[in-house]
Short mmCIF file of C-alpha atoms (C1' of nucleotides) in Angstrom, two decimals:
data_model
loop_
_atom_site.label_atom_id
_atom_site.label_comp_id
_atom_site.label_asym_id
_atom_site.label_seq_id
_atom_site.Cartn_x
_atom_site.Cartn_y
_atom_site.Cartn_z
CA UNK A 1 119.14 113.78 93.29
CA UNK A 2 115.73 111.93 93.90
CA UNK A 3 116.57 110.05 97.16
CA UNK A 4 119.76 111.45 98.70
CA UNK A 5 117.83 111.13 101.69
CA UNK A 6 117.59 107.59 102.43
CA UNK A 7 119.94 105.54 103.71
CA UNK A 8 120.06 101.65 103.49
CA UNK A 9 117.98 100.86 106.42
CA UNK A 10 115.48 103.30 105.00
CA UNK A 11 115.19 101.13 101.71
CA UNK A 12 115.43 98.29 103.63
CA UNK A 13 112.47 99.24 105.18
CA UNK A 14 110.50 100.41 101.93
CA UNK A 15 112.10 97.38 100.02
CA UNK A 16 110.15 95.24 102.72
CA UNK A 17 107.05 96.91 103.22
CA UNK A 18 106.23 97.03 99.74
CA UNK A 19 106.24 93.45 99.65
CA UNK A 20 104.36 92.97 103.06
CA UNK A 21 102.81 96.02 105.13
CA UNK A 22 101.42 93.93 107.77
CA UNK A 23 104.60 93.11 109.89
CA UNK A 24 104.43 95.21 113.00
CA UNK A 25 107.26 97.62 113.75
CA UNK A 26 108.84 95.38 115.97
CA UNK A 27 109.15 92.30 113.65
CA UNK A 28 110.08 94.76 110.53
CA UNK A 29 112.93 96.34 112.87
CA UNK A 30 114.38 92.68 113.58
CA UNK A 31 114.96 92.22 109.86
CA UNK A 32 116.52 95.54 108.83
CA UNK A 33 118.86 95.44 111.95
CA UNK A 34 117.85 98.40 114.31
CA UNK A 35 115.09 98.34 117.24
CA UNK A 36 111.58 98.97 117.60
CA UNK A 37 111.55 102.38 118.48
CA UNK A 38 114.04 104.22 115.36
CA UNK A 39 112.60 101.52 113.20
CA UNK A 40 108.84 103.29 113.99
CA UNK A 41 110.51 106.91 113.57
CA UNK A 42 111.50 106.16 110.16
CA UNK A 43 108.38 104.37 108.87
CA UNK A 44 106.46 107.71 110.10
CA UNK A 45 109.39 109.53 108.37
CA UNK A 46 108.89 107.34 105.47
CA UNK A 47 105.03 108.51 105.58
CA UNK A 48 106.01 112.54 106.12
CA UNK A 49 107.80 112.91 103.17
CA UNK A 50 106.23 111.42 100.63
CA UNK A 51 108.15 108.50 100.22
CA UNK A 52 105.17 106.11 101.63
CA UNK A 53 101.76 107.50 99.17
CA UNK A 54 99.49 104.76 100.73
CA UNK A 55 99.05 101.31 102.12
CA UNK A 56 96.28 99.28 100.52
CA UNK A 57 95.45 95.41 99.95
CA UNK A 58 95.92 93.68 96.50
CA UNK A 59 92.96 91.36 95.81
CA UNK A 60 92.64 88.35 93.97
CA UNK A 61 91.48 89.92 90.60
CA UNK A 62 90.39 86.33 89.10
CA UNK A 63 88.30 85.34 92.11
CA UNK A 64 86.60 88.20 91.39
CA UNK A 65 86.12 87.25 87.52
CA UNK A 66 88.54 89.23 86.39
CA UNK A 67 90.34 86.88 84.17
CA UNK A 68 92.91 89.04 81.76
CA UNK A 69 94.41 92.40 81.04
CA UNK A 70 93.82 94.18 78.18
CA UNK A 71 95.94 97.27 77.04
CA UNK A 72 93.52 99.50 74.83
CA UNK A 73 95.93 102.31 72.55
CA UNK A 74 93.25 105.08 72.24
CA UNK A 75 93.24 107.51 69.52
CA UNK A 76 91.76 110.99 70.40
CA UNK A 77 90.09 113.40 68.32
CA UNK A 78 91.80 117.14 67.82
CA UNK A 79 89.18 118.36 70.72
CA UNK A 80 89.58 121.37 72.73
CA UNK A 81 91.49 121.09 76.12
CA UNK A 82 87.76 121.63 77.92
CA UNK A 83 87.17 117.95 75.91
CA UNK A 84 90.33 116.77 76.17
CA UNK A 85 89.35 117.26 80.36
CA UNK A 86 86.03 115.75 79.93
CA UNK A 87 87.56 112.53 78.36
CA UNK A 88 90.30 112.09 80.97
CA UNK A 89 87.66 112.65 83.74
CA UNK A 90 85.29 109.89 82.39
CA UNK A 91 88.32 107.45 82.80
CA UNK A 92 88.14 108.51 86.44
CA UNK A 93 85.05 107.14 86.68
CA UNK A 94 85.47 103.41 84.56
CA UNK A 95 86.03 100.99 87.28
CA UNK A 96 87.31 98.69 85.10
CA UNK A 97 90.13 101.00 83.95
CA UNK A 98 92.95 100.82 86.47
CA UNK A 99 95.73 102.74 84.53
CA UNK A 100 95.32 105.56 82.30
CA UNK A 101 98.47 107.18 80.10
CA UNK A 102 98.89 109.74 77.39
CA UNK A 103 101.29 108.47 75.12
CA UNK A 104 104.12 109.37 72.94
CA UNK A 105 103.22 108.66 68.80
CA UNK A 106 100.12 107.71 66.99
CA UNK A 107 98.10 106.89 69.61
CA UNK A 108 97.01 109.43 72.34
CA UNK A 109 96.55 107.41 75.16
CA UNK A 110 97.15 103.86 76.89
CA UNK A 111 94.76 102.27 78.99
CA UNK A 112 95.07 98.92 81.06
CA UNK A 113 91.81 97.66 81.81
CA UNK A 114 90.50 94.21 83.76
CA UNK A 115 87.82 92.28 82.01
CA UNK A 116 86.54 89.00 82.39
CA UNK A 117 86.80 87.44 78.79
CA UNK A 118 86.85 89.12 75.46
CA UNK A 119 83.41 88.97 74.64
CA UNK A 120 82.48 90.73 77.79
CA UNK A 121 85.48 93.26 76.22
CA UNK A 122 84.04 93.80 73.21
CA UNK A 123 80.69 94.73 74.57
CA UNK A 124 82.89 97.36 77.45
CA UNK A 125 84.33 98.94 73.91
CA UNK A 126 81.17 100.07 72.34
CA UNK A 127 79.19 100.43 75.59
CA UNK A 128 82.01 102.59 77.34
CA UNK A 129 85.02 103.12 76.00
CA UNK A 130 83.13 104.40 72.74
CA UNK A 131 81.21 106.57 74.38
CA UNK A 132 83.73 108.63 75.93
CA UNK A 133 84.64 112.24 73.95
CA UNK A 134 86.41 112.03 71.30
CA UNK A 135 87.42 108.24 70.75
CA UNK A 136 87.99 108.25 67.40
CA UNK A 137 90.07 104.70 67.20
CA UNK A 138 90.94 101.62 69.65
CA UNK A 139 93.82 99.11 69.11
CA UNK A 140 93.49 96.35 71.67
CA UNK A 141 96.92 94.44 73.30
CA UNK A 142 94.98 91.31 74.47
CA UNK A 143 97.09 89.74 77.01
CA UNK A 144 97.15 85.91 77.91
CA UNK A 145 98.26 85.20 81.20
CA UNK A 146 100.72 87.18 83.22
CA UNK A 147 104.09 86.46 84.00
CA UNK A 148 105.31 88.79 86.88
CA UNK A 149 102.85 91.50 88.38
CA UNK A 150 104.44 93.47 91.40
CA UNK A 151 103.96 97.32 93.01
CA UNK A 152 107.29 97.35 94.07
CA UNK A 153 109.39 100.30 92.78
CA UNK A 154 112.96 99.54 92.58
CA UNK A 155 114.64 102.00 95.26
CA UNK A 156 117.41 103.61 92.73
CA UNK A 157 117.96 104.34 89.33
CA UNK A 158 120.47 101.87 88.23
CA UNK A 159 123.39 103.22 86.67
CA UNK A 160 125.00 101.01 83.37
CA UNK A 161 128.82 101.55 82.72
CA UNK B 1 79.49 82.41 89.50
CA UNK B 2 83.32 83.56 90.71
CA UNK B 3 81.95 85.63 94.31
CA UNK B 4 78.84 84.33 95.11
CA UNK B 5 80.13 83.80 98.81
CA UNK B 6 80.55 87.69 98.66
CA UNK B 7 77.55 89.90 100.27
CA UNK B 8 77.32 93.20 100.15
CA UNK B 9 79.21 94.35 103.54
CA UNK B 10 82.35 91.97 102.42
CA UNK B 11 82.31 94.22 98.82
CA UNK B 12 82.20 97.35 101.30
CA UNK B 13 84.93 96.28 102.91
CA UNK B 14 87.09 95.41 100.32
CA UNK B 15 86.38 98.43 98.79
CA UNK B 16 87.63 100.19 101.33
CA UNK B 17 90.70 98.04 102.02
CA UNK B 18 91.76 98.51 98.10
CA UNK B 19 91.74 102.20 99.18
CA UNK B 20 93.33 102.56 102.74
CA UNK B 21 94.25 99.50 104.66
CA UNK B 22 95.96 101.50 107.25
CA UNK B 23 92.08 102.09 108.71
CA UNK B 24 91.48 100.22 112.29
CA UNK B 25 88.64 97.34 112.16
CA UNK B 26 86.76 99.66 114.10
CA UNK B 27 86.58 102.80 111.69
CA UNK B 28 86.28 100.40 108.68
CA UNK B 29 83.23 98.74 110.90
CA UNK B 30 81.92 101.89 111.02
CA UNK B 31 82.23 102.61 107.45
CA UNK B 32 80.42 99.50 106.50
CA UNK B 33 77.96 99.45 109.52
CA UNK B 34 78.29 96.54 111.58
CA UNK B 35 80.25 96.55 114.61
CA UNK B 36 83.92 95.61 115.11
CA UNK B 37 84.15 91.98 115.84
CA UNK B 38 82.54 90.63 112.99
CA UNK B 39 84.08 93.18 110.60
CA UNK B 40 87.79 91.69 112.10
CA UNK B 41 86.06 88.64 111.57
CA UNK B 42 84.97 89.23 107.75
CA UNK B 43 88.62 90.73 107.09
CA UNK B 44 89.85 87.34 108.48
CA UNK B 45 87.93 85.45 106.43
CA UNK B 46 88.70 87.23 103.24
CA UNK B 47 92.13 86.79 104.27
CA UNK B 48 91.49 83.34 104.54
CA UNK B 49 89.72 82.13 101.07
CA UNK B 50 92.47 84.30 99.19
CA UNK B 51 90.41 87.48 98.09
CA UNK B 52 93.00 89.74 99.74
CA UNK B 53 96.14 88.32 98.54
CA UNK B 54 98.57 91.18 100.61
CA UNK B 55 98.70 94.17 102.20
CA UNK B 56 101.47 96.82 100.55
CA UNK B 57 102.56 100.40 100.93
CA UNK B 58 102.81 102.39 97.47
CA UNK B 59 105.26 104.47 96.97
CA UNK B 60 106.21 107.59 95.38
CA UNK B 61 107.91 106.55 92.21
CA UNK B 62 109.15 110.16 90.81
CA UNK B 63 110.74 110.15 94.48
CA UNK B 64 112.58 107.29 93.80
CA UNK B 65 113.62 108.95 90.16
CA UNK B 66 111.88 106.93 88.28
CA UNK B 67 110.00 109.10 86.73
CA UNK B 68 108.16 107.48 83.65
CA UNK B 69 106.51 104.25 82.82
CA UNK B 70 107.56 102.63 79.52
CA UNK B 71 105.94 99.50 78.04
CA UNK B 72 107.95 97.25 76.24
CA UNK B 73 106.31 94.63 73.10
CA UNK B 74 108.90 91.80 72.80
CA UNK B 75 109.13 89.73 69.97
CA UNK B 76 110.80 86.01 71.15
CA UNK B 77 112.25 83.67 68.55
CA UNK B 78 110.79 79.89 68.55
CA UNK B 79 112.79 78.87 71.81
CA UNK B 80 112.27 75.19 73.39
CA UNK B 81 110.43 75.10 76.45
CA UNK B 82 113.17 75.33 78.48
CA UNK B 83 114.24 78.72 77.09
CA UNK B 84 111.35 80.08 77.15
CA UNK B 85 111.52 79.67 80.87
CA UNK B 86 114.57 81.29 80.99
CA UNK B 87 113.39 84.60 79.07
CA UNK B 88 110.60 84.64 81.95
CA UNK B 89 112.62 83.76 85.21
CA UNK B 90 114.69 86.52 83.79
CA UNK B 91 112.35 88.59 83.92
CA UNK B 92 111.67 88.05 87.20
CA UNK B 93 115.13 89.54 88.52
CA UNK B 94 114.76 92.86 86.66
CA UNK B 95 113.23 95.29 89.16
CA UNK B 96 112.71 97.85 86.99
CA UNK B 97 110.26 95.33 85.05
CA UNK B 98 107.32 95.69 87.15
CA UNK B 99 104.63 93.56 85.04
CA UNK B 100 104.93 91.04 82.44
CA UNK B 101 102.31 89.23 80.21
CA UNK B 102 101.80 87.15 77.27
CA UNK B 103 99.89 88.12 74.69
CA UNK B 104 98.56 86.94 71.54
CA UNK B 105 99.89 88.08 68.22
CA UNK B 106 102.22 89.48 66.29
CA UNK B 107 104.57 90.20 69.54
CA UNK B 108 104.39 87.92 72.27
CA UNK B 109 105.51 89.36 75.59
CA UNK B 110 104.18 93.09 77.08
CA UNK B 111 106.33 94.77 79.48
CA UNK B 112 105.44 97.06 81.85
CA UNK B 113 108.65 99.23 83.07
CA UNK B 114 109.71 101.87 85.59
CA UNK B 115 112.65 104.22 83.95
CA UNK B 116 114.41 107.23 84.99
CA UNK B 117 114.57 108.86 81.35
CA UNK B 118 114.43 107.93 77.83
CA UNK B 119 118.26 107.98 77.85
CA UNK B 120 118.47 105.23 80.70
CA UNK B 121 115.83 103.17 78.79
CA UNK B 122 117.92 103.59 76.16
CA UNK B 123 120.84 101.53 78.00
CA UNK B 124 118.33 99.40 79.55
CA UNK B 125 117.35 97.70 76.70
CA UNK B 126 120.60 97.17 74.97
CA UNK B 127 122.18 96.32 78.60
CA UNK B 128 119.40 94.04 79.94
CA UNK B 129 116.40 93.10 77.59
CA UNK B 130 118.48 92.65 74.94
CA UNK B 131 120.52 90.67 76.72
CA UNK B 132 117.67 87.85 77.58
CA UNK B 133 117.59 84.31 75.74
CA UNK B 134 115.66 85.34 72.58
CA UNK B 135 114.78 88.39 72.53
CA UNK B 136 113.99 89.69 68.87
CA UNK B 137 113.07 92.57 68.67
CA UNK B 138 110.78 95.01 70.66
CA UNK B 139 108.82 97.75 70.21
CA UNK B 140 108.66 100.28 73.07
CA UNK B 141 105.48 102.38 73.68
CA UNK B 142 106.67 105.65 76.04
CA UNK B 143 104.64 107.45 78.35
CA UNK B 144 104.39 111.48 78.73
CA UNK B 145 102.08 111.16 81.39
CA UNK B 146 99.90 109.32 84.26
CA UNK B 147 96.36 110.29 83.91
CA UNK B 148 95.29 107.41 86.51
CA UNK B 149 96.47 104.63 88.29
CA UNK B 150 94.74 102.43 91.06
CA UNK B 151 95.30 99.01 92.26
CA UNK B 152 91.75 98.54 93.46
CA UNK B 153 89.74 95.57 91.09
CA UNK B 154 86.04 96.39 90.21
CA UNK B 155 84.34 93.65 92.60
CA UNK B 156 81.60 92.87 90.29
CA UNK B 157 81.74 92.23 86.78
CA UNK B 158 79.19 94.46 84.77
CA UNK B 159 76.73 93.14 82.52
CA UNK B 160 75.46 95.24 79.82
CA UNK B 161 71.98 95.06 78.55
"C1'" DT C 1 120.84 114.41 118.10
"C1'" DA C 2 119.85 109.67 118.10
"C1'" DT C 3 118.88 105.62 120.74
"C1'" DG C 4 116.57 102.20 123.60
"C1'" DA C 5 113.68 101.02 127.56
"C1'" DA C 6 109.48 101.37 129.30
"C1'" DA C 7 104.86 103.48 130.16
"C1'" DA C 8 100.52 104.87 128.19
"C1'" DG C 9 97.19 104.54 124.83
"C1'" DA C 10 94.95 102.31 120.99
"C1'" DT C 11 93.86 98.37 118.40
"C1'" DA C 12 93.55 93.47 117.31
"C1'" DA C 13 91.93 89.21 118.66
"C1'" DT C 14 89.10 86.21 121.56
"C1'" DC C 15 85.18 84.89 124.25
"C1'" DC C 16 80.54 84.59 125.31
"C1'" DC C 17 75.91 85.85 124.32
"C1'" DG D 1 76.10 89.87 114.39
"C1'" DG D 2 77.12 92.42 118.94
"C1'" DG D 3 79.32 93.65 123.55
"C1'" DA D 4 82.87 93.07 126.65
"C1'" DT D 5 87.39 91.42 127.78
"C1'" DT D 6 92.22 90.27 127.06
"C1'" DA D 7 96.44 90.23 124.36
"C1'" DT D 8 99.19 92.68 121.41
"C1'" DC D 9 100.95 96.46 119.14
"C1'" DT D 10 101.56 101.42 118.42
"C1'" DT D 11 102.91 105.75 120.06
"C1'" DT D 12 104.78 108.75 123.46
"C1'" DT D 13 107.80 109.81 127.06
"C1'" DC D 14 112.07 110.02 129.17
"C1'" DA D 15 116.67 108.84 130.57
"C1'" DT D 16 121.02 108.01 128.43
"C1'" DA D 17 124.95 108.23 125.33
#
DNA sequence: TATGAAAAGATAATCCC
DNA sequence: GGGATTATCTTTTCATA
């Protein structure tokens, strides 16, 4: 049982503040129906557990020429786990690379990476991506505008009967 | 030339802001080295001319019990305009759907997705992406693990030599 | 044990230089 | 851009239910 502590003011609360983290206490109590002070208790709760990892700002990735997504399915080389370490750490250290998974299948991992076109992509593959250990192929997902692009996590499993 | 109203201090900032937005003007003023006024002042601005879109907490997913990411190729059939918008306002009330793009070739939609377990995705797709105006066929791609995940955008584009 | 009102402390926002 | 001031919000305290 993930969440069997949270109640429905609790995901109320969570349900708005990952949509908007700058309301103050007092305006996010108003709209889940309790008052300032319990409202505040919670969000540190919220924070204390776990449930809250971090509050951040979402930028405007095109005004900073950063004009598609591009999902890169890596194939890795058999390599030691010492190599299989130093590949994963390099990924730490791409800027460009915001999401990093190892995957299920013939590939080994999935990346999601910001560019600004595809030539400037094509030029990241053999300059970076390349480089890193063990790379021995890369299948590219090159993505053409986005539909729907949220953090929010949905605040329980949904159950189908 | 996509930030040339950017200087150097306004890429410290939102460097740090991508990171922890929960930090005062002051400590971020100190972090960046000019004093507090005009670093509430820069954050205003940058509010302003849309590089920081919004301010959100992230949560703890596996808390929430969803504890893998799944992405999802979708193949649409040759739908009118019209139905095409449906597929993607559709989209738009799944929760568990938390990113969405087109892309070019063989499939034509990429779905990023939030599940419990394999076995929920299971019903997921034959409950609720099936059940979208035409939907053909889709290929999943399933995720062991996270090996890195950030929301903060390079503010720079590189240029390789 | 939880709540709400209110005080105290910290921060955001404004003003003037 | 900086320093000082005011307005606002956060955080703590405390009385109450």
């Amino acid at each position: 049982m993930a969440n069997a502590e949270l109640d429905a003011i609790d995901m109320k609360i969570l349900t708005h503040m990952q949509r908007d983290a700058s309301l103050t206490t007092a305006e996010l109590a108003e709209k889940v129906g309790i008052s300032q002070s319990p409202c505040w208790r919670r969000v540190q709760r919220l924070h204390d557990e776990g449930y809250i990892k971090s509050q951040v700002v979402l930028v405007d990735r095109q005004k900073l020429g950063f004009d598609m997504h591009i999902f890169a399915q890596v194939k890795i080389a058999r390599l030691s786990e010492e190599e299989r370490e130093t590949f994963f750490r390099g990924i730490q250290n791409i800027p460009e690379v915001l999401e990093c998974y190892t995957v299920f299948g013939e590939m080994d991992a999935l990346l999601k990476i910001v560019a600004p076109d595809v030539k400037w992509y094509q030029e990241f593959i053999f300059n970076t991506l390349m480089k890193l250990p063990g790379v021995e192929d890369i299948r590219s997902i090159v993505t053409l505008s986005e539909a729907k692009s949220t953090t929010a996590i949905p605040l329980k499993p949904r159950t189908f009967q």
